[in-house]
C-alpha atoms as a PDB file:
ATOM      1  CA  UNK A   1     -18.601  -3.546   1.944  1.00  0.00           C
ATOM      2  CA  UNK A   2     -16.301  -6.640   2.110  1.00  0.00           C
ATOM      3  CA  UNK A   3     -13.554  -6.997   4.820  1.00  0.00           C
ATOM      4  CA  UNK A   4     -11.001  -6.884   2.422  1.00  0.00           C
ATOM      5  CA  UNK A   5     -12.081  -3.428   1.244  1.00  0.00           C
ATOM      6  CA  UNK A   6     -12.243  -2.042   4.848  1.00  0.00           C
ATOM      7  CA  UNK A   7      -8.904  -3.580   5.354  1.00  0.00           C
ATOM      8  CA  UNK A   8      -7.567  -1.610   2.251  1.00  0.00           C
ATOM      9  CA  UNK A   9      -8.852   1.577   3.354  1.00  0.00           C
ATOM     10  CA  UNK A  10      -8.025   1.258   6.804  1.00  0.00           C
ATOM     11  CA  UNK A  11      -4.355   0.594   5.608  1.00  0.00           C
ATOM     12  CA  UNK A  12      -4.745   3.678   3.148  1.00  0.00           C
ATOM     13  CA  UNK A  13      -5.986   5.959   5.945  1.00  0.00           C
ATOM     14  CA  UNK A  14      -3.560   4.713   8.339  1.00  0.00           C
ATOM     15  CA  UNK A  15      -0.890   5.819   6.163  1.00  0.00           C
ATOM     16  CA  UNK A  16      -2.227   9.021   5.351  1.00  0.00           C
ATOM     17  CA  UNK A  17      -2.777  10.290   8.773  1.00  0.00           C
ATOM     18  CA  UNK A  18       1.090   9.318   9.462  1.00  0.00           C
ATOM     19  CA  UNK A  19       2.494  10.574   5.802  1.00  0.00           C
ATOM     20  CA  UNK A  20       1.183  14.049   5.813  1.00  0.00           C
ATOM     21  CA  UNK A  21       2.357  15.193   8.981  1.00  0.00           C
ATOM     22  CA  UNK A  22       5.498  13.582   8.509  1.00  0.00           C
ATOM     23  CA  UNK A  23       5.772  15.559   5.256  1.00  0.00           C
ATOM     24  CA  UNK A  24       5.166  18.825   6.838  1.00  0.00           C
ATOM     25  CA  UNK A  25       7.792  18.284   9.378  1.00  0.00           C
ATOM     26  CA  UNK A  26      10.563  16.779   7.036  1.00  0.00           C
ATOM     27  CA  UNK A  27       9.769  19.932   5.044  1.00  0.00           C
ATOM     28  CA  UNK A  28      10.135  22.427   7.969  1.00  0.00           C
ATOM     29  CA  UNK A  29      12.890  20.941  10.105  1.00  0.00           C
ATOM     30  CA  UNK A  30      15.537  19.620   7.698  1.00  0.00           C
ATOM     31  CA  UNK A  31      17.228  20.757   4.960  1.00  0.00           C
ATOM     32  CA  UNK A  32      15.904  18.119   2.461  1.00  0.00           C
ATOM     33  CA  UNK A  33      15.280  19.295  -0.885  1.00  0.00           C
ATOM     34  CA  UNK A  34      13.357  17.798  -3.982  1.00  0.00           C
ATOM     35  CA  UNK A  35      12.182  14.135  -4.247  1.00  0.00           C
ATOM     36  CA  UNK A  36      14.116  13.339  -0.535  1.00  0.00           C
ATOM     37  CA  UNK A  37      10.975  15.369   1.317  1.00  0.00           C
ATOM     38  CA  UNK A  38       8.372  13.024   0.165  1.00  0.00           C
ATOM     39  CA  UNK A  39      10.688  10.122   0.129  1.00  0.00           C
ATOM     40  CA  UNK A  40      11.448  10.342   3.596  1.00  0.00           C
ATOM     41  CA  UNK A  41       7.686  10.929   4.501  1.00  0.00           C
ATOM     42  CA  UNK A  42       6.893   8.071   2.753  1.00  0.00           C
ATOM     43  CA  UNK A  43       9.436   5.628   4.174  1.00  0.00           C
ATOM     44  CA  UNK A  44       8.306   6.867   7.891  1.00  0.00           C
ATOM     45  CA  UNK A  45       4.774   6.585   7.233  1.00  0.00           C
ATOM     46  CA  UNK A  46       5.592   3.187   5.765  1.00  0.00           C
ATOM     47  CA  UNK A  47       7.592   1.918   8.883  1.00  0.00           C
ATOM     48  CA  UNK A  48       5.419   3.755  11.261  1.00  0.00           C
ATOM     49  CA  UNK A  49       1.486   3.031  10.174  1.00  0.00           C
ATOM     50  CA  UNK A  50      -0.655   0.347  11.341  1.00  0.00           C
ATOM     51  CA  UNK A  51      -0.887  -2.742   9.039  1.00  0.00           C
ATOM     52  CA  UNK A  52      -4.467  -4.283   8.606  1.00  0.00           C
ATOM     53  CA  UNK A  53      -5.262  -7.591   6.949  1.00  0.00           C
ATOM     54  CA  UNK A  54      -8.719  -9.639   6.596  1.00  0.00           C
ATOM     55  CA  UNK A  55      -8.299 -13.218   7.072  1.00  0.00           C
ATOM     56  CA  UNK A  56     -10.767 -15.969   7.079  1.00  0.00           C
ATOM     57  CA  UNK A  57     -11.353 -17.944  10.341  1.00  0.00           C
ATOM     58  CA  UNK A  58     -13.821 -20.597  11.214  1.00  0.00           C
ATOM     59  CA  UNK A  59     -15.968 -17.533  12.525  1.00  0.00           C
ATOM     60  CA  UNK A  60     -16.116 -15.940   9.329  1.00  0.00           C
ATOM     61  CA  UNK A  61     -14.005 -13.181   7.811  1.00  0.00           C
ATOM     62  CA  UNK A  62     -12.162 -10.828  10.494  1.00  0.00           C
ATOM     63  CA  UNK A  63      -9.668  -8.072  10.330  1.00  0.00           C
ATOM     64  CA  UNK A  64      -6.668  -8.051  12.056  1.00  0.00           C
ATOM     65  CA  UNK A  65      -4.099  -5.150  12.999  1.00  0.00           C
ATOM     66  CA  UNK A  66      -0.489  -5.250  13.527  1.00  0.00           C
ATOM     67  CA  UNK A  67       1.237  -2.177  14.807  1.00  0.00           C
ATOM     68  CA  UNK A  68       4.754  -1.236  15.772  1.00  0.00           C
ATOM     69  CA  UNK A  69       3.650   0.458  19.081  1.00  0.00           C
ATOM     70  CA  UNK A  70       1.561  -2.564  20.025  1.00  0.00           C
ATOM     71  CA  UNK A  71       2.552  -5.879  20.898  1.00  0.00           C
ATOM     72  CA  UNK A  72       1.027  -9.023  19.026  1.00  0.00           C
ATOM     73  CA  UNK A  73      -1.864  -8.832  16.588  1.00  0.00           C
ATOM     74  CA  UNK A  74      -5.171  -7.240  17.454  1.00  0.00           C
ATOM     75  CA  UNK A  75      -8.720  -7.977  16.084  1.00  0.00           C
ATOM     76  CA  UNK A  76     -10.194  -4.957  14.556  1.00  0.00           C
ATOM     77  CA  UNK A  77     -14.365  -4.974  15.481  1.00  0.00           C
END
């Protein structure tokens, strides 16, 4: 599996792990109705989920992660 596909899957899984609990909490804890519940969950997950990217370096292709709660960019092994 290529590093780009892994980065995509990491992005997807990171988003889903944040989105589903947020969706539940927004539904239970707020008075929002209709489309606003999933839209709020989407926006929160979009801002909070870690971002992964595959980049070609001199040592080959590597996956890097940037997250709101970590300072700087980290390499994913």
